[in-house]
């Protein structure tokens, strides 16, 4: 049957009408859904994300119905049906990805992290993003599998692969190990949550905040604006420090070496005044102790507390500067010194130049 036949023109006209009706239905439905979900942040965000793929999906569904109703004698009908089916599966995959993204964005938007106590928000952000990326990976794999199954030759390919399953399975397993290990590690991190978005971690001696968690790696923002990229699997197999696991509050230390003759009361007062004058201090603890006694001097340790590690770093610097300034100004003779003793032999003091030199 040629394209100029009456029946072919009827099929093409039906396809055109179906597309126009589908676009009209999509426009009305999208407006109604957005209006109904206006007070529901998660549903509204998902509806907004699904609007574009739905605009492609609905005409493809209408065309699929037209092509299946068309007679088999229609020119190239088999190829048209197959191509439309592939586009339909691609549109469904796109719709699934956008729906998952919309739900994740809606949930994340309900829990802002720019608040003082954002522990719960960071927990929700981490779980939502990791589970969303896992779900998107599964949707993509399912979509590709369904599209592959539409090809008749796929069964033959599968039979060939099964015939050489030993070699192919070994090679595929070795090649896919990093992908699946990171995928499993992502699920473990999402459920167990050893760390979350914006947590402060110490990884391989580097101090930084968790800036991003993807499906395969974690981006750690170092204090000096560098970025440390670490595979997810590394966190499952290696120990690391999390300074904000259950709370962002932290105790910091300031160490200072002083002479044994230095009185401690003035230094305790200087540390207290420095803490009270610093907005970074949370008023939980300010304690000066002698923690070591060496051969020539003693070591002091000051414990100071803050609501988070960034503020505590600034507070420690201020307290250290205040103590050094106090000693330089009022007690300079009690800074660490190197002593030399002059001994006496047979009741005669050692006098420089006594040997006639």
mmCIF file of C-alpha atoms in Angstrom:
data_model
loop_
_atom_site.group_PDB
_atom_site.id
_atom_site.type_symbol
_atom_site.label_atom_id
_atom_site.label_comp_id
_atom_site.label_asym_id
_atom_site.label_seq_id
_atom_site.Cartn_x
_atom_site.Cartn_y
_atom_site.Cartn_z
ATOM 1 C CA UNK A 1 0.000 0.000 0.000
ATOM 2 C CA UNK A 2 1.485 3.384 -1.029
ATOM 3 C CA UNK A 3 1.473 6.563 1.005
ATOM 4 C CA UNK A 4 -0.945 8.204 -1.453
ATOM 5 C CA UNK A 5 -3.719 5.650 -1.053
ATOM 6 C CA UNK A 6 -6.933 6.741 0.642
ATOM 7 C CA UNK A 7 -6.463 4.284 3.505
ATOM 8 C CA UNK A 8 -2.916 5.502 4.060
ATOM 9 C CA UNK A 9 -4.096 9.103 4.161
ATOM 10 C CA UNK A 10 -6.743 8.091 6.675
ATOM 11 C CA UNK A 11 -4.058 6.536 8.876
ATOM 12 C CA UNK A 12 -1.901 9.636 8.658
ATOM 13 C CA UNK A 13 -4.854 11.904 9.428
ATOM 14 C CA UNK A 14 -5.738 9.724 12.390
ATOM 15 C CA UNK A 15 -2.173 9.962 13.622
ATOM 16 C CA UNK A 16 -2.215 13.770 13.324
ATOM 17 C CA UNK A 17 -5.533 14.043 15.170
ATOM 18 C CA UNK A 18 -4.284 11.669 17.867
ATOM 19 C CA UNK A 19 -1.172 13.793 18.436
ATOM 20 C CA UNK A 20 -3.179 17.021 18.675
ATOM 21 C CA UNK A 21 -5.679 15.472 21.087
ATOM 22 C CA UNK A 22 -2.862 14.051 23.199
ATOM 23 C CA UNK A 23 -1.169 17.462 23.427
ATOM 24 C CA UNK A 24 -4.480 19.076 24.377
ATOM 25 C CA UNK A 25 -5.138 16.467 27.065
ATOM 26 C CA UNK A 26 -1.600 16.907 28.382
ATOM 27 C CA UNK A 27 -1.962 20.660 28.635
ATOM 28 C CA UNK A 28 -5.279 20.466 30.488
ATOM 29 C CA UNK A 29 -4.111 17.640 32.745
ATOM 30 C CA UNK A 30 -0.834 19.378 33.585
ATOM 31 C CA UNK A 31 -2.627 22.586 34.560
ATOM 32 C CA UNK A 32 -5.090 20.705 36.763
ATOM 33 C CA UNK A 33 -2.397 18.618 38.453
ATOM 34 C CA UNK A 34 -0.174 21.645 39.157
ATOM 35 C CA UNK A 35 -3.137 23.515 40.600
ATOM 36 C CA UNK A 36 -4.200 20.596 42.821
ATOM 37 C CA UNK A 37 -0.664 20.003 44.130
ATOM 38 C CA UNK A 38 0.110 23.652 44.800
ATOM 39 C CA UNK A 39 -0.035 23.098 48.587
ATOM 40 C CA UNK A 40 1.902 19.804 48.414
ATOM 41 C CA UNK A 41 5.606 20.622 47.891
ATOM 42 C CA UNK A 42 6.780 17.104 47.064
ATOM 43 C CA UNK A 43 3.931 16.297 44.675
ATOM 44 C CA UNK A 44 4.109 19.717 43.056
ATOM 45 C CA UNK A 45 7.848 19.405 42.467
ATOM 46 C CA UNK A 46 7.405 15.941 40.969
ATOM 47 C CA UNK A 47 4.594 17.220 38.718
ATOM 48 C CA UNK A 48 6.782 20.051 37.473
ATOM 49 C CA UNK A 49 9.624 17.650 36.673
ATOM 50 C CA UNK A 50 7.285 15.226 34.875
ATOM 51 C CA UNK A 51 5.656 17.873 32.701
ATOM 52 C CA UNK A 52 8.212 17.815 29.877
ATOM 53 C CA UNK A 53 8.527 13.994 29.516
ATOM 54 C CA UNK A 54 4.739 13.624 29.777
ATOM 55 C CA UNK A 55 4.379 16.054 26.874
ATOM 56 C CA UNK A 56 6.420 13.615 24.772
ATOM 57 C CA UNK A 57 4.941 10.444 26.263
ATOM 58 C CA UNK A 58 1.250 11.129 25.641
ATOM 59 C CA UNK A 59 1.548 11.750 21.859
ATOM 60 C CA UNK A 60 3.708 8.640 21.547
ATOM 61 C CA UNK A 61 1.063 6.577 23.350
ATOM 62 C CA UNK A 62 -1.614 7.950 21.027
ATOM 63 C CA UNK A 63 0.529 7.201 17.976
ATOM 64 C CA UNK A 64 1.210 3.693 19.230
ATOM 65 C CA UNK A 65 -2.526 3.052 19.365
ATOM 66 C CA UNK A 66 -2.928 4.401 15.822
ATOM 67 C CA UNK A 67 -0.062 2.318 14.421
ATOM 68 C CA UNK A 68 -1.384 -0.878 15.984
ATOM 69 C CA UNK A 69 -4.843 -0.173 14.562
ATOM 70 C CA UNK A 70 -3.411 0.471 11.106
ATOM 71 C CA UNK A 71 -3.562 -2.401 8.585
ATOM 72 C CA UNK A 72 -0.471 -4.534 8.151
ATOM 73 C CA UNK A 73 -0.402 -3.554 4.487
ATOM 74 C CA UNK A 74 0.433 0.024 5.431
ATOM 75 C CA UNK A 75 3.849 0.975 4.072
ATOM 76 C CA UNK A 76 6.727 0.360 6.568
ATOM 77 C CA UNK A 77 4.217 -0.250 9.376
ATOM 78 C CA UNK A 78 6.446 -2.801 11.137
ATOM 79 C CA UNK A 79 9.386 -0.442 11.302
ATOM 80 C CA UNK A 80 7.160 2.447 12.382
ATOM 81 C CA UNK A 81 5.655 0.383 15.189
ATOM 82 C CA UNK A 82 9.081 -0.694 16.380
ATOM 83 C CA UNK A 83 10.538 2.825 16.264
ATOM 84 C CA UNK A 84 7.506 4.243 18.066
ATOM 85 C CA UNK A 85 7.811 1.527 20.690
ATOM 86 C CA UNK A 86 11.455 2.384 21.295
ATOM 87 C CA UNK A 87 10.623 6.078 21.634
ATOM 88 C CA UNK A 88 7.787 5.186 23.985
ATOM 89 C CA UNK A 89 10.128 3.178 26.237
ATOM 90 C CA UNK A 90 12.677 6.005 26.156
ATOM 91 C CA UNK A 91 9.974 8.509 27.134
ATOM 92 C CA UNK A 92 8.826 6.240 29.986
ATOM 93 C CA UNK A 93 12.427 5.987 31.214
ATOM 94 C CA UNK A 94 12.786 9.761 31.044
ATOM 95 C CA UNK A 95 9.506 10.162 32.928
ATOM 96 C CA UNK A 96 10.692 7.791 35.656
ATOM 97 C CA UNK A 97 13.981 9.644 36.035
ATOM 98 C CA UNK A 98 12.278 13.027 36.257
ATOM 99 C CA UNK A 99 9.697 11.705 38.722
ATOM 100 C CA UNK A 100 12.408 10.390 41.045
ATOM 101 C CA UNK A 101 14.332 13.653 40.742
ATOM 102 C CA UNK A 102 11.205 15.700 41.478
ATOM 103 C CA UNK A 103 10.347 13.673 44.576
ATOM 104 C CA UNK A 104 13.944 13.969 45.818
ATOM 105 C CA UNK A 105 14.025 17.730 45.237
ATOM 106 C CA UNK A 106 10.677 18.133 46.988
ATOM 107 C CA UNK A 107 11.825 16.194 50.052
ATOM 108 C CA UNK A 108 15.149 18.048 50.192
ATOM 109 C CA UNK A 109 13.323 21.375 49.946
ATOM 110 C CA UNK A 110 11.329 20.569 53.090
ATOM 111 C CA UNK A 111 14.524 20.366 55.171
ATOM 112 C CA UNK A 112 16.821 23.396 54.621
ATOM 113 C CA UNK A 113 20.398 23.061 55.858
ATOM 114 C CA UNK A 114 21.006 26.782 56.409
ATOM 115 C CA UNK A 115 19.798 26.597 60.018
ATOM 116 C CA UNK A 116 21.675 26.317 63.308
ATOM 117 C CA UNK A 117 20.638 22.729 64.108
ATOM 118 C CA UNK A 118 20.667 21.031 60.704
ATOM 119 C CA UNK A 119 21.505 17.483 61.787
ATOM 120 C CA UNK A 120 18.100 16.094 60.801
ATOM 121 C CA UNK A 121 18.162 18.032 57.514
ATOM 122 C CA UNK A 122 21.597 16.681 56.580
ATOM 123 C CA UNK A 123 20.436 13.143 57.380
ATOM 124 C CA UNK A 124 17.385 13.534 55.117
ATOM 125 C CA UNK A 125 19.460 15.122 52.321
ATOM 126 C CA UNK A 126 21.967 12.269 52.337
ATOM 127 C CA UNK A 127 19.390 9.487 52.368
ATOM 128 C CA UNK A 128 17.220 11.125 49.727
ATOM 129 C CA UNK A 129 20.033 11.832 47.285
ATOM 130 C CA UNK A 130 21.652 8.424 47.605
ATOM 131 C CA UNK A 131 18.365 6.505 47.274
ATOM 132 C CA UNK A 132 17.295 8.724 44.367
ATOM 133 C CA UNK A 133 20.529 8.030 42.477
ATOM 134 C CA UNK A 134 20.138 4.303 43.106
ATOM 135 C CA UNK A 135 16.536 4.368 41.868
ATOM 136 C CA UNK A 136 17.563 6.344 38.768
ATOM 137 C CA UNK A 137 20.290 3.807 38.007
ATOM 138 C CA UNK A 138 17.748 0.961 38.250
ATOM 139 C CA UNK A 139 15.284 2.831 36.011
ATOM 140 C CA UNK A 140 17.921 3.406 33.335
ATOM 141 C CA UNK A 141 19.000 -0.241 33.412
ATOM 142 C CA UNK A 142 15.374 -1.415 33.207
ATOM 143 C CA UNK A 143 14.651 0.956 30.320
ATOM 144 C CA UNK A 144 17.686 -0.215 28.348
ATOM 145 C CA UNK A 145 16.784 -3.856 28.984
ATOM 146 C CA UNK A 146 13.216 -3.354 27.763
ATOM 147 C CA UNK A 147 14.412 -1.539 24.653
ATOM 148 C CA UNK A 148 16.896 -4.327 23.918
ATOM 149 C CA UNK A 149 14.178 -6.962 24.241
ATOM 150 C CA UNK A 150 12.205 -5.364 21.409
ATOM 151 C CA UNK A 151 14.851 -6.504 18.919
ATOM 152 C CA UNK A 152 14.329 -10.065 17.640
ATOM 153 C CA UNK A 153 18.065 -10.642 17.462
ATOM 154 C CA UNK A 154 18.475 -10.000 21.166
ATOM 155 C CA UNK A 155 17.485 -13.591 21.950
ATOM 156 C CA UNK A 156 20.194 -14.898 19.674
ATOM 157 C CA UNK A 157 22.703 -12.597 21.340
ATOM 158 C CA UNK A 158 21.586 -13.889 24.711
ATOM 159 C CA UNK A 159 21.970 -17.498 23.581
ATOM 160 C CA UNK A 160 25.477 -16.769 22.344
ATOM 161 C CA UNK A 161 26.383 -15.124 25.610
ATOM 162 C CA UNK A 162 25.050 -18.083 27.570
ATOM 163 C CA UNK A 163 27.125 -20.449 25.416
ATOM 164 C CA UNK A 164 30.282 -18.619 26.485
ATOM 165 C CA UNK A 165 29.034 -17.675 29.946
ATOM 166 C CA UNK A 166 32.234 -18.741 31.651
ATOM 167 C CA UNK A 167 34.607 -16.311 29.943
ATOM 168 C CA UNK A 168 32.090 -13.541 29.434
ATOM 169 C CA UNK A 169 30.834 -13.780 32.999
ATOM 170 C CA UNK A 170 34.367 -13.563 34.366
ATOM 171 C CA UNK A 171 35.247 -10.568 32.212
ATOM 172 C CA UNK A 172 31.956 -8.798 32.927
ATOM 173 C CA UNK A 173 32.277 -9.463 36.621
ATOM 174 C CA UNK A 174 35.762 -8.006 36.787
ATOM 175 C CA UNK A 175 34.781 -5.005 34.669
ATOM 176 C CA UNK A 176 31.565 -4.280 36.575
ATOM 177 C CA UNK A 177 32.983 -4.812 40.059
ATOM 178 C CA UNK A 178 33.769 -1.113 40.720
ATOM 179 C CA UNK A 179 30.312 -0.084 39.517
ATOM 180 C CA UNK A 180 28.368 -2.539 41.634
ATOM 181 C CA UNK A 181 30.643 -2.186 44.651
ATOM 182 C CA UNK A 182 30.080 1.581 44.620
ATOM 183 C CA UNK A 183 26.347 1.018 44.124
ATOM 184 C CA UNK A 184 26.193 -1.265 47.148
ATOM 185 C CA UNK A 185 28.385 1.130 49.114
ATOM 186 C CA UNK A 186 25.982 3.951 48.223
ATOM 187 C CA UNK A 187 23.054 1.952 49.604
ATOM 188 C CA UNK A 188 24.993 1.234 52.804
ATOM 189 C CA UNK A 189 25.852 4.906 53.233
ATOM 190 C CA UNK A 190 22.251 5.953 52.546
ATOM 191 C CA UNK A 191 20.830 3.520 55.109
ATOM 192 C CA UNK A 192 23.551 3.421 57.802
ATOM 193 C CA UNK A 193 24.669 7.042 57.284
ATOM 194 C CA UNK A 194 28.238 7.003 58.609
ATOM 195 C CA UNK A 195 28.359 10.553 57.217
ATOM 196 C CA UNK A 196 25.966 13.045 55.661
ATOM 197 C CA UNK A 197 25.975 16.115 53.466
ATOM 198 C CA UNK A 198 27.894 18.972 55.190
ATOM 199 C CA UNK A 199 29.477 16.628 57.759
ATOM 200 C CA UNK A 200 33.041 17.457 58.803
ATOM 201 C CA UNK A 201 35.389 14.555 58.003
ATOM 202 C CA UNK A 202 39.078 13.860 58.468
ATOM 203 C CA UNK A 203 40.170 11.694 55.538
ATOM 204 C CA UNK A 204 43.841 10.833 55.045
ATOM 205 C CA UNK A 205 44.857 13.768 57.229
ATOM 206 C CA UNK A 206 42.669 16.266 55.324
ATOM 207 C CA UNK A 207 39.980 18.326 57.093
ATOM 208 C CA UNK A 208 36.921 19.149 55.034
ATOM 209 C CA UNK A 209 33.149 19.144 54.656
ATOM 210 C CA UNK A 210 31.110 16.723 52.557
ATOM 211 C CA UNK A 211 30.062 18.876 49.611
ATOM 212 C CA UNK A 212 28.536 16.282 47.297
ATOM 213 C CA UNK A 213 27.666 12.579 47.325
ATOM 214 C CA UNK A 214 27.218 10.998 43.897
ATOM 215 C CA UNK A 215 26.513 7.414 42.910
ATOM 216 C CA UNK A 216 30.216 6.588 42.712
ATOM 217 C CA UNK A 217 32.233 9.106 44.742
ATOM 218 C CA UNK A 218 32.163 11.718 47.499
ATOM 219 C CA UNK A 219 33.483 15.266 47.083
ATOM 220 C CA UNK A 220 35.153 16.644 50.218
ATOM 221 C CA UNK A 221 35.640 20.410 50.290
ATOM 222 C CA UNK A 222 38.964 21.050 52.035
ATOM 223 C CA UNK A 223 39.320 24.141 54.226
ATOM 224 C CA UNK A 224 41.660 25.790 51.686
ATOM 225 C CA UNK A 225 39.087 25.446 48.835
ATOM 226 C CA UNK A 226 40.629 22.279 47.391
ATOM 227 C CA UNK A 227 38.382 19.291 46.561
ATOM 228 C CA UNK A 228 39.178 15.713 47.597
ATOM 229 C CA UNK A 229 37.317 13.130 45.479
ATOM 230 C CA UNK A 230 36.972 9.735 47.190
ATOM 231 C CA UNK A 231 35.229 6.584 45.853
ATOM 232 C CA UNK A 232 32.252 5.422 47.907
ATOM 233 C CA UNK A 233 33.784 1.998 48.396
ATOM 234 C CA UNK A 234 36.745 3.587 50.223
ATOM 235 C CA UNK A 235 34.509 4.698 53.093
ATOM 236 C CA UNK A 236 33.231 1.142 53.585
ATOM 237 C CA UNK A 237 36.721 -0.364 53.721
ATOM 238 C CA UNK A 238 38.715 2.315 55.581
ATOM 239 C CA UNK A 239 38.332 4.191 58.893
ATOM 240 C CA UNK A 240 37.794 7.947 58.919
ATOM 241 C CA UNK A 241 36.888 10.637 61.447
ATOM 242 C CA UNK A 242 33.443 12.258 61.514
ATOM 243 C CA UNK A 243 33.394 15.346 63.737
ATOM 244 C CA UNK A 244 29.649 15.930 63.293
ATOM 245 C CA UNK A 245 28.298 12.373 63.504
ATOM 246 C CA UNK A 246 25.756 13.039 66.263
ATOM 247 C CA UNK A 247 26.358 16.722 66.977
ATOM 248 C CA UNK A 248 28.339 19.613 65.517
ATOM 249 C CA UNK A 249 29.549 20.695 68.986
ATOM 250 C CA UNK A 250 33.249 20.167 69.530
ATOM 251 C CA UNK A 251 35.979 20.625 72.141
ATOM 252 C CA UNK A 252 39.181 22.266 70.920
ATOM 253 C CA UNK A 253 42.625 22.377 72.493
ATOM 254 C CA UNK A 254 45.277 25.073 72.823
ATOM 255 C CA UNK A 255 48.780 23.991 73.928
ATOM 256 C CA UNK A 256 51.406 26.321 75.391
ATOM 257 C CA UNK A 257 54.872 25.756 76.880
ATOM 258 C CA UNK A 258 55.823 28.014 79.840
ATOM 259 C CA UNK A 259 58.524 28.217 82.479
ATOM 260 C CA UNK A 260 57.995 26.457 85.834
ATOM 261 C CA UNK A 261 57.997 29.795 87.662
ATOM 262 C CA UNK A 262 54.967 31.050 85.721
ATOM 263 C CA UNK A 263 51.870 31.400 87.990
ATOM 264 C CA UNK A 264 48.787 29.766 86.496
ATOM 265 C CA UNK A 265 46.096 32.059 87.869
ATOM 266 C CA UNK A 266 46.833 34.971 85.471
ATOM 267 C CA UNK A 267 46.787 32.639 82.496
ATOM 268 C CA UNK A 268 43.482 31.087 83.583
ATOM 269 C CA UNK A 269 42.025 34.574 83.883
ATOM 270 C CA UNK A 270 43.385 35.553 80.454
ATOM 271 C CA UNK A 271 41.882 32.416 78.881
ATOM 272 C CA UNK A 272 38.519 33.099 80.528
ATOM 273 C CA UNK A 273 38.444 36.705 79.361
ATOM 274 C CA UNK A 274 39.431 35.677 75.834
ATOM 275 C CA UNK A 275 36.592 33.152 75.697
ATOM 276 C CA UNK A 276 34.021 35.572 77.081
ATOM 277 C CA UNK A 277 35.020 38.177 74.502
ATOM 278 C CA UNK A 278 34.823 35.715 71.595
ATOM 279 C CA UNK A 279 31.413 35.167 69.919
ATOM 280 C CA UNK A 280 32.624 31.721 68.826
ATOM 281 C CA UNK A 281 32.537 30.398 72.427
ATOM 282 C CA UNK A 282 29.337 28.524 73.355
ATOM 283 C CA UNK A 283 29.962 28.948 77.133
ATOM 284 C CA UNK A 284 30.163 25.211 77.823
ATOM 285 C CA UNK A 285 33.810 24.828 78.779
ATOM 286 C CA UNK A 286 36.961 26.923 79.219
ATOM 287 C CA UNK A 287 39.559 25.020 81.229
ATOM 288 C CA UNK A 288 43.326 25.463 81.616
ATOM 289 C CA UNK A 289 45.374 22.504 82.901
ATOM 290 C CA UNK A 290 49.013 21.447 83.203
ATOM 291 C CA UNK A 291 49.268 18.319 81.075
ATOM 292 C CA UNK A 292 53.021 17.755 80.877
ATOM 293 C CA UNK A 293 56.154 18.577 82.866
ATOM 294 C CA UNK A 294 59.384 18.408 80.899
ATOM 295 C CA UNK A 295 62.978 18.936 81.856
ATOM 296 C CA UNK A 296 62.975 22.675 81.166
ATOM 297 C CA UNK A 297 59.299 23.765 81.034
ATOM 298 C CA UNK A 298 55.736 22.666 81.592
ATOM 299 C CA UNK A 299 53.006 22.285 78.983
ATOM 300 C CA UNK A 300 49.589 23.884 79.440
ATOM 301 C CA UNK A 301 46.417 22.794 77.689
ATOM 302 C CA UNK A 302 43.322 24.942 77.337
ATOM 303 C CA UNK A 303 40.015 23.256 76.467
ATOM 304 C CA UNK A 304 37.471 25.479 74.730
ATOM 305 C CA UNK A 305 34.109 24.579 73.196
ATOM 306 C CA UNK A 306 32.135 25.852 70.208
ATOM 307 C CA UNK A 307 28.995 24.917 68.318
ATOM 308 C CA UNK A 308 30.960 23.661 65.297
ATOM 309 C CA UNK A 309 34.525 22.977 64.196
ATOM 310 C CA UNK A 310 34.905 26.090 62.042
ATOM 311 C CA UNK A 311 34.054 28.398 64.927
ATOM 312 C CA UNK A 312 36.248 26.355 67.257
ATOM 313 C CA UNK A 313 39.279 26.864 65.038
ATOM 314 C CA UNK A 314 38.841 30.635 65.215
ATOM 315 C CA UNK A 315 38.280 30.469 68.975
ATOM 316 C CA UNK A 316 41.445 28.449 69.532
ATOM 317 C CA UNK A 317 43.484 30.994 67.577
ATOM 318 C CA UNK A 318 42.035 33.859 69.621
ATOM 319 C CA UNK A 319 42.727 32.129 72.948
ATOM 320 C CA UNK A 320 46.270 31.235 71.902
ATOM 321 C CA UNK A 321 46.961 34.827 70.854
ATOM 322 C CA UNK A 322 45.520 36.123 74.140
ATOM 323 C CA UNK A 323 47.738 33.848 76.234
ATOM 324 C CA UNK A 324 50.877 34.706 74.290
ATOM 325 C CA UNK A 325 50.051 38.412 74.490
ATOM 326 C CA UNK A 326 49.485 38.139 78.265
ATOM 327 C CA UNK A 327 52.880 36.526 78.822
ATOM 328 C CA UNK A 328 54.715 38.899 76.508
ATOM 329 C CA UNK A 329 53.144 41.893 78.216
ATOM 330 C CA UNK A 330 53.088 40.903 81.922
ATOM 331 C CA UNK A 331 55.307 37.839 82.364
ATOM 332 C CA UNK A 332 58.046 37.868 79.695
ATOM 333 C CA UNK A 333 60.620 36.430 82.098
ATOM 334 C CA UNK A 334 58.534 33.244 82.418
ATOM 335 C CA UNK A 335 58.538 32.286 78.789
ATOM 336 C CA UNK A 336 60.456 29.026 78.156
ATOM 337 C CA UNK A 337 64.170 29.643 78.764
ATOM 338 C CA UNK A 338 67.383 27.675 78.444
ATOM 339 C CA UNK A 339 69.143 27.647 81.883
ATOM 340 C CA UNK A 340 72.855 27.265 82.535
ATOM 341 C CA UNK A 341 74.169 26.454 86.024
ATOM 342 C CA UNK A 342 77.520 27.643 87.329
ATOM 343 C CA UNK A 343 79.111 25.010 89.528
ATOM 344 C CA UNK A 344 81.681 25.397 92.316
ATOM 345 C CA UNK A 345 84.807 23.252 92.738
ATOM 346 C CA UNK A 346 86.689 23.147 96.030
ATOM 347 C CA UNK A 347 84.778 26.182 97.265
ATOM 348 C CA UNK A 348 86.007 28.327 94.355
ATOM 349 C CA UNK A 349 83.393 29.686 91.966
ATOM 350 C CA UNK A 350 84.065 29.369 88.287
ATOM 351 C CA UNK A 351 84.898 32.845 87.062
ATOM 352 C CA UNK A 352 85.180 33.701 83.388
ATOM 353 C CA UNK A 353 88.813 34.446 82.476
ATOM 354 C CA UNK A 354 90.220 33.110 85.797
ATOM 355 C CA UNK A 355 92.698 30.929 83.930
ATOM 356 C CA UNK A 356 94.505 34.022 82.694
ATOM 357 C CA UNK A 357 93.167 33.777 79.239
#
